[in-house]
PDB file of C-alpha atoms and ligand atoms in Angstrom:
ATOM      1  CA  MET Z   1       0.000   0.000   0.000  1.00  0.00           C
ATOM      2  CA  SER Z   2       1.450   3.350  -0.937  1.00  0.00           C
ATOM      3  CA  GLY Z   3       1.401   6.352   1.377  1.00  0.00           C
ATOM      4  CA  MET Z   4       0.458   9.986   0.913  1.00  0.00           C
ATOM      5  CA  VAL Z   5       2.213  12.762  -0.954  1.00  0.00           C
ATOM      6  CA  PHE Z   6       2.703  15.870   1.173  1.00  0.00           C
ATOM      7  CA  PHE Z   7       4.849  18.909   1.719  1.00  0.00           C
ATOM      8  CA  SER Z   8       5.725  20.856   4.825  1.00  0.00           C
ATOM      9  CA  VAL Z   9       7.412  24.263   4.688  1.00  0.00           C
ATOM     10  CA  SER Z  10       8.011  27.397   6.736  1.00  0.00           C
ATOM     11  CA  MET Z  11       6.481  30.479   5.128  1.00  0.00           C
ATOM     12  CA  SER Z  12       6.746  34.189   5.955  1.00  0.00           C
ATOM     13  CA  LEU Z  13       3.519  35.976   6.764  1.00  0.00           C
ATOM     14  CA  ASP Z  14       3.657  37.623   3.320  1.00  0.00           C
ATOM     15  CA  GLY Z  15       4.010  34.311   1.498  1.00  0.00           C
ATOM     16  CA  PHE Z  16       7.730  33.661   0.882  1.00  0.00           C
ATOM     17  CA  ILE Z  17       9.760  30.535   1.699  1.00  0.00           C
ATOM     18  CA  ALA Z  18      13.266  31.825   0.952  1.00  0.00           C
ATOM     19  CA  PRO Z  19      15.193  34.922  -0.058  1.00  0.00           C
ATOM     20  CA  GLU Z  20      15.801  35.323  -3.797  1.00  0.00           C
ATOM     21  CA  SER Z  21      19.525  34.543  -3.697  1.00  0.00           C
ATOM     22  CA  SER Z  22      21.125  31.567  -2.003  1.00  0.00           C
ATOM     23  CA  GLU Z  23      23.900  33.879  -0.655  1.00  0.00           C
ATOM     24  CA  GLU Z  24      21.268  35.435   1.620  1.00  0.00           C
ATOM     25  CA  LEU Z  25      20.048  32.027   2.739  1.00  0.00           C
ATOM     26  CA  MET Z  26      21.588  32.174   6.180  1.00  0.00           C
ATOM     27  CA  GLY Z  27      20.644  35.844   6.633  1.00  0.00           C
ATOM     28  CA  LYS Z  28      18.453  37.477   9.272  1.00  0.00           C
ATOM     29  CA  GLN Z  29      15.100  36.875   7.571  1.00  0.00           C
ATOM     30  CA  TRP Z  30      15.877  33.183   7.003  1.00  0.00           C
ATOM     31  CA  MET Z  31      16.811  32.817  10.681  1.00  0.00           C
ATOM     32  CA  GLU Z  32      13.532  34.474  11.656  1.00  0.00           C
ATOM     33  CA  LEU Z  33      11.598  32.269   9.239  1.00  0.00           C
ATOM     34  CA  GLN Z  34      13.127  29.120  10.694  1.00  0.00           C
ATOM     35  CA  GLN Z  35      13.490  30.200  14.317  1.00  0.00           C
ATOM     36  CA  TRP Z  36      10.801  27.734  15.406  1.00  0.00           C
ATOM     37  CA  VAL Z  37      13.016  24.934  13.966  1.00  0.00           C
ATOM     38  CA  PHE Z  38      16.587  25.719  15.010  1.00  0.00           C
ATOM     39  CA  ARG Z  39      16.352  25.106  18.738  1.00  0.00           C
ATOM     40  CA  GLN Z  40      14.350  21.893  18.497  1.00  0.00           C
ATOM     41  CA  ARG Z  41      15.910  18.685  19.762  1.00  0.00           C
ATOM     42  CA  HIS Z  42      15.041  16.682  16.646  1.00  0.00           C
ATOM     43  CA  PHE Z  43      16.562  19.294  14.324  1.00  0.00           C
ATOM     44  CA  ARG Z  44      19.761  19.511  16.397  1.00  0.00           C
ATOM     45  CA  GLU Z  45      20.152  15.735  16.498  1.00  0.00           C
ATOM     46  CA  ASN Z  46      19.426  15.289  12.795  1.00  0.00           C
ATOM     47  CA  LEU Z  47      21.858  18.027  11.708  1.00  0.00           C
ATOM     48  CA  GLN Z  48      24.423  16.775  14.243  1.00  0.00           C
ATOM     49  CA  LEU Z  49      24.520  20.146  16.009  1.00  0.00           C
ATOM     50  CA  GLY Z  50      24.790  18.575  19.439  1.00  0.00           C
ATOM     51  CA  THR Z  51      22.575  17.143  22.123  1.00  0.00           C
ATOM     52  CA  GLY Z  52      19.799  18.930  23.973  1.00  0.00           C
ATOM     53  CA  GLY Z  53      17.258  21.298  22.549  1.00  0.00           C
ATOM     54  CA  GLU Z  54      13.622  22.140  23.064  1.00  0.00           C
ATOM     55  CA  GLU Z  55      10.941  19.492  23.326  1.00  0.00           C
ATOM     56  CA  GLY Z  56       7.285  20.220  22.835  1.00  0.00           C
ATOM     57  CA  ARG Z  57       4.756  20.364  20.047  1.00  0.00           C
ATOM     58  CA  ASP Z  58       7.130  22.044  17.532  1.00  0.00           C
ATOM     59  CA  ASN Z  59       9.671  19.304  18.151  1.00  0.00           C
ATOM     60  CA  ASP Z  60       6.988  16.602  17.845  1.00  0.00           C
ATOM     61  CA  ILE Z  61       5.839  18.049  14.514  1.00  0.00           C
ATOM     62  CA  LEU Z  62       9.409  17.980  13.146  1.00  0.00           C
ATOM     63  CA  ARG Z  63       9.900  14.414  14.348  1.00  0.00           C
ATOM     64  CA  GLU Z  64       6.536  13.201  12.998  1.00  0.00           C
ATOM     65  CA  THR Z  65       7.276  14.808   9.618  1.00  0.00           C
ATOM     66  CA  PHE Z  66      10.665  13.090   9.497  1.00  0.00           C
ATOM     67  CA  GLU Z  67       9.307   9.694  10.571  1.00  0.00           C
ATOM     68  CA  ARG Z  68       6.424   9.595   8.083  1.00  0.00           C
ATOM     69  CA  THR Z  69       8.775  10.330   5.150  1.00  0.00           C
ATOM     70  CA  GLY Z  70      10.003   7.276   3.222  1.00  0.00           C
ATOM     71  CA  ALA Z  71      11.437   9.255   0.294  1.00  0.00           C
ATOM     72  CA  SER Z  72      11.538  12.851  -0.930  1.00  0.00           C
ATOM     73  CA  VAL Z  73      11.276  14.703  -4.236  1.00  0.00           C
ATOM     74  CA  MET Z  74      13.349  17.880  -4.435  1.00  0.00           C
ATOM     75  CA  GLY Z  75      13.956  20.718  -6.906  1.00  0.00           C
ATOM     76  CA  LYS Z  76      17.467  21.369  -8.143  1.00  0.00           C
ATOM     77  CA  ARG Z  77      17.760  24.824  -6.590  1.00  0.00           C
ATOM     78  CA  MET Z  78      16.939  23.452  -3.141  1.00  0.00           C
ATOM     79  CA  PHE Z  79      19.488  20.691  -3.734  1.00  0.00           C
ATOM     80  CA  ASP Z  80      22.139  23.222  -4.838  1.00  0.00           C
ATOM     81  CA  ALA Z  81      21.578  25.300  -1.693  1.00  0.00           C
ATOM     82  CA  GLY Z  82      21.664  22.218   0.541  1.00  0.00           C
ATOM     83  CA  GLU Z  83      24.654  20.517  -1.087  1.00  0.00           C
ATOM     84  CA  THR Z  84      26.977  23.132   0.385  1.00  0.00           C
ATOM     85  CA  MET Z  85      25.271  23.270   3.801  1.00  0.00           C
ATOM     86  CA  TRP Z  86      24.180  19.774   4.819  1.00  0.00           C
ATOM     87  CA  PRO Z  87      26.603  17.766   6.940  1.00  0.00           C
ATOM     88  CA  ASP Z  88      28.180  14.622   5.394  1.00  0.00           C
ATOM     89  CA  GLU Z  89      25.277  12.682   6.861  1.00  0.00           C
ATOM     90  CA  ALA Z  90      22.607  14.617   4.964  1.00  0.00           C
ATOM     91  CA  PRO Z  91      19.479  14.973   7.113  1.00  0.00           C
ATOM     92  CA  PHE Z  92      17.066  12.842   5.021  1.00  0.00           C
ATOM     93  CA  HIS Z  93      18.264   9.264   5.724  1.00  0.00           C
ATOM     94  CA  THR Z  94      16.139   7.995   2.802  1.00  0.00           C
ATOM     95  CA  PRO Z  95      16.330   8.207  -0.994  1.00  0.00           C
ATOM     96  CA  VAL Z  96      15.849  11.734  -2.407  1.00  0.00           C
ATOM     97  CA  PHE Z  97      14.841  12.220  -6.062  1.00  0.00           C
ATOM     98  CA  VAL Z  98      16.091  15.539  -7.450  1.00  0.00           C
ATOM     99  CA  VAL Z  99      14.188  16.772 -10.518  1.00  0.00           C
ATOM    100  CA  THR Z 100      16.670  18.446 -12.810  1.00  0.00           C
ATOM    101  CA  HIS Z 101      17.898  18.897 -16.350  1.00  0.00           C
ATOM    102  CA  GLU Z 102      21.421  18.068 -15.156  1.00  0.00           C
ATOM    103  CA  GLU Z 103      22.595  14.503 -15.686  1.00  0.00           C
ATOM    104  CA  ARG Z 104      24.503  13.189 -12.710  1.00  0.00           C
ATOM    105  CA  GLU Z 105      25.255   9.850 -11.090  1.00  0.00           C
ATOM    106  CA  PRO Z 106      23.524   9.096  -7.749  1.00  0.00           C
ATOM    107  CA  TRP Z 107      25.245  10.780  -4.810  1.00  0.00           C
ATOM    108  CA  ARG Z 108      25.394   8.424  -1.823  1.00  0.00           C
ATOM    109  CA  ARG Z 109      25.895   9.970   1.598  1.00  0.00           C
ATOM    110  CA  PRO Z 110      26.719   8.178   4.840  1.00  0.00           C
ATOM    111  CA  GLY Z 111      23.655   7.661   7.014  1.00  0.00           C
ATOM    112  CA  GLY Z 112      21.286   6.386   4.321  1.00  0.00           C
ATOM    113  CA  THR Z 113      20.594   9.415   2.111  1.00  0.00           C
ATOM    114  CA  THR Z 114      21.094   8.851  -1.619  1.00  0.00           C
ATOM    115  CA  PHE Z 115      20.326  11.669  -4.053  1.00  0.00           C
ATOM    116  CA  HIS Z 116      19.083  10.379  -7.429  1.00  0.00           C
ATOM    117  CA  PHE Z 117      18.961  12.879 -10.298  1.00  0.00           C
ATOM    118  CA  VAL Z 118      15.818  12.466 -12.420  1.00  0.00           C
ATOM    119  CA  ASN Z 119      15.743  14.050 -15.891  1.00  0.00           C
ATOM    120  CA  ASP Z 120      12.269  13.064 -17.075  1.00  0.00           C
ATOM    121  CA  GLY Z 121      10.003  15.205 -14.942  1.00  0.00           C
ATOM    122  CA  ILE Z 122       8.035  15.223 -11.710  1.00  0.00           C
ATOM    123  CA  GLU Z 123       5.818  12.228 -12.432  1.00  0.00           C
ATOM    124  CA  ALA Z 124       8.824   9.982 -13.058  1.00  0.00           C
ATOM    125  CA  ALA Z 125      10.479  11.305  -9.898  1.00  0.00           C
ATOM    126  CA  LEU Z 126       7.318  10.771  -7.878  1.00  0.00           C
ATOM    127  CA  ASP Z 127       6.861   7.221  -9.194  1.00  0.00           C
ATOM    128  CA  GLN Z 128      10.393   6.359  -8.093  1.00  0.00           C
ATOM    129  CA  ALA Z 129       9.865   8.045  -4.736  1.00  0.00           C
ATOM    130  CA  ARG Z 130       6.602   6.147  -4.116  1.00  0.00           C
ATOM    131  CA  THR Z 131       8.340   2.851  -4.838  1.00  0.00           C
ATOM    132  CA  ALA Z 132      11.247   3.734  -2.565  1.00  0.00           C
ATOM    133  CA  ALA Z 133       8.946   4.917   0.232  1.00  0.00           C
ATOM    134  CA  GLY Z 134       6.907   1.682   0.340  1.00  0.00           C
ATOM    135  CA  SER Z 135       4.103   2.155   2.858  1.00  0.00           C
ATOM    136  CA  ARG Z 136       5.529   5.444   4.148  1.00  0.00           C
ATOM    137  CA  ASP Z 137       4.737   8.871   2.689  1.00  0.00           C
ATOM    138  CA  VAL Z 138       6.534  10.877   0.000  1.00  0.00           C
ATOM    139  CA  ARG Z 139       7.554  14.392   0.942  1.00  0.00           C
ATOM    140  CA  ILE Z 140       7.867  17.037  -1.737  1.00  0.00           C
ATOM    141  CA  ALA Z 141      10.770  18.694   0.040  1.00  0.00           C
ATOM    142  CA  GLY Z 142      10.704  21.921  -1.996  1.00  0.00           C
ATOM    143  CA  GLY Z 143      11.393  24.471  -3.238  1.00  0.00           C
ATOM    144  CA  ALA Z 144       8.440  26.472  -4.415  1.00  0.00           C
ATOM    145  CA  GLU Z 145       8.681  25.733  -8.134  1.00  0.00           C
ATOM    146  CA  THR Z 146       8.724  21.974  -7.531  1.00  0.00           C
ATOM    147  CA  ILE Z 147       5.887  22.136  -4.983  1.00  0.00           C
ATOM    148  CA  VAL Z 148       3.674  24.199  -7.318  1.00  0.00           C
ATOM    149  CA  GLU Z 149       4.338  21.798 -10.212  1.00  0.00           C
ATOM    150  CA  HIS Z 150       3.060  18.928  -8.045  1.00  0.00           C
ATOM    151  CA  LEU Z 151       0.057  20.938  -6.788  1.00  0.00           C
ATOM    152  CA  ASN Z 152      -0.990  21.977 -10.299  1.00  0.00           C
ATOM    153  CA  ALA Z 153      -0.683  18.376 -11.494  1.00  0.00           C
ATOM    154  CA  GLY Z 154      -3.012  17.211  -8.701  1.00  0.00           C
ATOM    155  CA  LEU Z 155      -0.270  15.082  -7.135  1.00  0.00           C
ATOM    156  CA  VAL Z 156      -0.315  16.452  -3.549  1.00  0.00           C
ATOM    157  CA  ASP Z 157      -2.679  14.964  -0.945  1.00  0.00           C
ATOM    158  CA  GLU Z 158      -2.005  17.325   1.952  1.00  0.00           C
ATOM    159  CA  PHE Z 159       0.410  19.958   3.212  1.00  0.00           C
ATOM    160  CA  THR Z 160       1.454  21.966   6.229  1.00  0.00           C
ATOM    161  CA  VAL Z 161       2.547  25.579   6.148  1.00  0.00           C
ATOM    162  CA  SER Z 162       4.265  26.813   9.298  1.00  0.00           C
ATOM    163  CA  LEU Z 163       3.517  30.514   9.195  1.00  0.00           C
ATOM    164  CA  SER Z 164       6.341  32.459  10.831  1.00  0.00           C
ATOM    165  CA  PRO Z 165       6.106  35.996  12.209  1.00  0.00           C
ATOM    166  CA  VAL Z 166       8.443  37.599   9.673  1.00  0.00           C
ATOM    167  CA  LEU Z 167       7.926  39.721   6.552  1.00  0.00           C
ATOM    168  CA  PHE Z 168      10.207  39.202   3.537  1.00  0.00           C
ATOM    169  CA  GLY Z 169       8.918  41.833   1.110  1.00  0.00           C
ATOM    170  CA  SER Z 170      10.517  39.893  -1.753  1.00  0.00           C
ATOM    171  CA  GLY Z 171      12.013  36.480  -2.369  1.00  0.00           C
ATOM    172  CA  ILE Z 172      10.776  33.072  -3.495  1.00  0.00           C
ATOM    173  CA  ARG Z 173       7.001  33.081  -3.217  1.00  0.00           C
ATOM    174  CA  LEU Z 174       5.493  29.703  -2.253  1.00  0.00           C
ATOM    175  CA  PHE Z 175       2.408  29.812  -4.458  1.00  0.00           C
ATOM    176  CA  GLU Z 176       3.882  31.622  -7.497  1.00  0.00           C
ATOM    177  CA  GLY Z 177       2.260  30.104 -10.600  1.00  0.00           C
ATOM    178  CA  ILE Z 178      -0.432  28.176  -8.745  1.00  0.00           C
ATOM    179  CA  ASP Z 179      -3.472  27.234 -10.841  1.00  0.00           C
ATOM    180  CA  ALA Z 180      -6.045  28.683  -8.427  1.00  0.00           C
ATOM    181  CA  SER Z 181      -8.896  27.688 -10.722  1.00  0.00           C
ATOM    182  CA  ARG Z 182      -8.022  24.015 -10.133  1.00  0.00           C
ATOM    183  CA  VAL Z 183      -6.380  23.608  -6.747  1.00  0.00           C
ATOM    184  CA  ALA Z 184      -8.778  23.799  -3.781  1.00  0.00           C
ATOM    185  CA  LEU Z 185      -8.082  23.355  -0.062  1.00  0.00           C
ATOM    186  CA  ALA Z 186      -9.819  22.238   3.106  1.00  0.00           C
ATOM    187  CA  GLN Z 187      -8.214  23.280   6.392  1.00  0.00           C
ATOM    188  CA  VAL Z 188      -7.871  20.288   8.723  1.00  0.00           C
ATOM    189  CA  ALA Z 189      -5.693  21.619  11.570  1.00  0.00           C
ATOM    190  CA  ALA Z 190      -4.301  24.833  13.025  1.00  0.00           C
ATOM    191  CA  GLU Z 191      -1.838  24.739  15.917  1.00  0.00           C
ATOM    192  CA  ALA Z 192      -0.115  27.802  17.297  1.00  0.00           C
ATOM    193  CA  SER Z 193       3.186  27.741  19.175  1.00  0.00           C
ATOM    194  CA  PRO Z 194       4.995  30.847  20.454  1.00  0.00           C
ATOM    195  CA  LYS Z 195       7.153  31.037  17.305  1.00  0.00           C
ATOM    196  CA  THR Z 196       4.911  29.860  14.448  1.00  0.00           C
ATOM    197  CA  THR Z 197       1.442  28.644  13.472  1.00  0.00           C
ATOM    198  CA  HIS Z 198       1.146  25.258  11.802  1.00  0.00           C
ATOM    199  CA  LEU Z 199      -1.677  25.226   9.253  1.00  0.00           C
ATOM    200  CA  LYS Z 200      -2.593  21.893   7.688  1.00  0.00           C
ATOM    201  CA  TYR Z 201      -4.663  21.485   4.519  1.00  0.00           C
ATOM    202  CA  VAL Z 202      -6.050  18.648   2.444  1.00  0.00           C
ATOM    203  CA  VAL Z 203      -5.867  19.302  -1.307  1.00  0.00           C
ATOM    204  CA  HIS Z 204      -8.472  18.491  -3.916  1.00  0.00           C
ATOM    205  CA  LEU Z 205      -9.008  19.565  -7.508  1.00  0.00           C
ATOM    206  CA  ARG Z 206     -12.042  21.648  -8.506  1.00  0.00           C
TER     207      ARG Z 206
HETATM  208  N1  LIG S   1      11.067  27.630   3.847  1.00  0.00           N
HETATM  209  C1  LIG S   1      11.113  26.342   3.635  1.00  0.00           C
HETATM  210  O1  LIG S   1      10.574  25.539   4.440  1.00  0.00           O
HETATM  211  C2  LIG S   1      11.804  25.789   2.417  1.00  0.00           C
HETATM  212  C3  LIG S   1      11.655  24.441   2.094  1.00  0.00           C
HETATM  213  C4  LIG S   1      12.288  23.945   0.962  1.00  0.00           C
HETATM  214  C5  LIG S   1      13.038  24.794   0.152  1.00  0.00           C
HETATM  215  N2  LIG S   1      13.157  26.107   0.493  1.00  0.00           N
HETATM  216  C6  LIG S   1      13.947  27.017  -0.347  1.00  0.00           C
HETATM  217  O2  LIG S   1      13.411  27.042  -1.667  1.00  0.00           O
HETATM  218  C7  LIG S   1      14.449  27.541  -2.535  1.00  0.00           C
HETATM  219  C8  LIG S   1      14.387  26.817  -3.869  1.00  0.00           C
HETATM  220  O3  LIG S   1      13.091  26.925  -4.446  1.00  0.00           O
HETATM  221  P1  LIG S   1      12.864  27.290  -5.991  1.00  0.00           P
HETATM  222  O4  LIG S   1      11.403  27.431  -6.206  1.00  0.00           O
HETATM  223  O5  LIG S   1      13.742  28.431  -6.339  1.00  0.00           O
HETATM  224  O6  LIG S   1      13.463  26.044  -6.765  1.00  0.00           O
HETATM  225  P2  LIG S   1      13.313  24.441  -6.709  1.00  0.00           P
HETATM  226  O7  LIG S   1      11.889  24.051  -6.818  1.00  0.00           O
HETATM  227  O8  LIG S   1      14.106  23.913  -5.555  1.00  0.00           O
HETATM  228  O9  LIG S   1      14.128  24.020  -8.014  1.00  0.00           O
HETATM  229  C9  LIG S   1      13.709  24.435  -9.287  1.00  0.00           C
HETATM  230  C10 LIG S   1      14.654  23.795 -10.299  1.00  0.00           C
HETATM  231  O10 LIG S   1      14.489  22.365 -10.286  1.00  0.00           O
HETATM  232  C11 LIG S   1      14.606  21.860 -11.605  1.00  0.00           C
HETATM  233  N3  LIG S   1      13.284  21.355 -12.014  1.00  0.00           N
HETATM  234  C12 LIG S   1      12.078  21.592 -11.440  1.00  0.00           C
HETATM  235  N4  LIG S   1      11.106  20.947 -12.102  1.00  0.00           N
HETATM  236  C13 LIG S   1      11.712  20.286 -13.124  1.00  0.00           C
HETATM  237  C14 LIG S   1      11.246  19.435 -14.155  1.00  0.00           C
HETATM  238  N5  LIG S   1       9.938  19.122 -14.275  1.00  0.00           N
HETATM  239  N6  LIG S   1      12.143  18.907 -15.008  1.00  0.00           N
HETATM  240  C15 LIG S   1      13.470  19.201 -14.877  1.00  0.00           C
HETATM  241  N7  LIG S   1      13.972  20.009 -13.936  1.00  0.00           N
HETATM  242  C16 LIG S   1      13.103  20.537 -13.053  1.00  0.00           C
HETATM  243  C17 LIG S   1      15.039  23.032 -12.472  1.00  0.00           C
HETATM  244  O11 LIG S   1      16.465  23.122 -12.350  1.00  0.00           O
HETATM  245  P3  LIG S   1      17.544  22.781 -13.524  1.00  0.00           P
HETATM  246  O12 LIG S   1      16.905  23.208 -14.828  1.00  0.00           O
HETATM  247  O13 LIG S   1      18.743  23.593 -13.126  1.00  0.00           O
HETATM  248  O14 LIG S   1      17.808  21.339 -13.453  1.00  0.00           O
HETATM  249  C18 LIG S   1      14.412  24.207 -11.742  1.00  0.00           C
HETATM  250  O15 LIG S   1      15.046  25.442 -12.024  1.00  0.00           O
HETATM  251  C19 LIG S   1      15.766  27.331  -1.803  1.00  0.00           C
HETATM  252  O16 LIG S   1      16.280  28.623  -1.435  1.00  0.00           O
HETATM  253  C20 LIG S   1      15.383  26.568  -0.547  1.00  0.00           C
HETATM  254  O17 LIG S   1      16.154  26.900   0.549  1.00  0.00           O
HETATM  255  C21 LIG S   1      12.552  26.619   1.607  1.00  0.00           C
END
């Protein structure tokens, strides 16, 4: 039995998930966007930043998201940004299928993450991810372009946006290019923590 297809991202209150340039990626706005994540125990353990960290609902949400994920699909720009920043043991610990025009051999990391580079589109990447995930879910890891492609194709079952108290003004907009005439949502959960609000939606096509 195959699992669900979902995504889970942090978004600024004005709708952005990242600054425009990857050089700014560790800048002030990014830190504010992700501040609900950085101090969590699960995040610190998974990125090998040391022991300790906060435990609570934010931490549980990170851990649950990690544990449900049997494989991920990722856009090439997210991969490019991560390639320079992830530790040797990349934080996925599952297969990751990178949609790209670039041909490249699989990149195996210690700790169970293998990046496979898929050159024939999102459906091919998703098929491979579903097979790899088995009964677990497939996460569309990001970024925005790859998420919107999956949404517009009707391939996403549900998603969570963690809405952070920061304004970007410009950057990479999550829903840029969304086909609003087709993609409809039902809100199924809303949980506020001191640093973010987790909003969960089920997706259906009109
Ligand atoms: N806030 C959050 O929670 C969060 C989560 C995830 C990511 N992000 C951020 O999102 C940013 C990246 O997002 P993005 O929207 O700019 O880009 P993206 O979705 O990561 O990557 C887009 C690129 O992927 C390749 N691609 C996508 N669809 C394809 C297809 N059907 N066939 C072939 N290649 C395809 C193309 O690259 P090529 O043509 O070069 O191959 C395309 O330019 C990063 O800064 C990352 O940090 C934020």
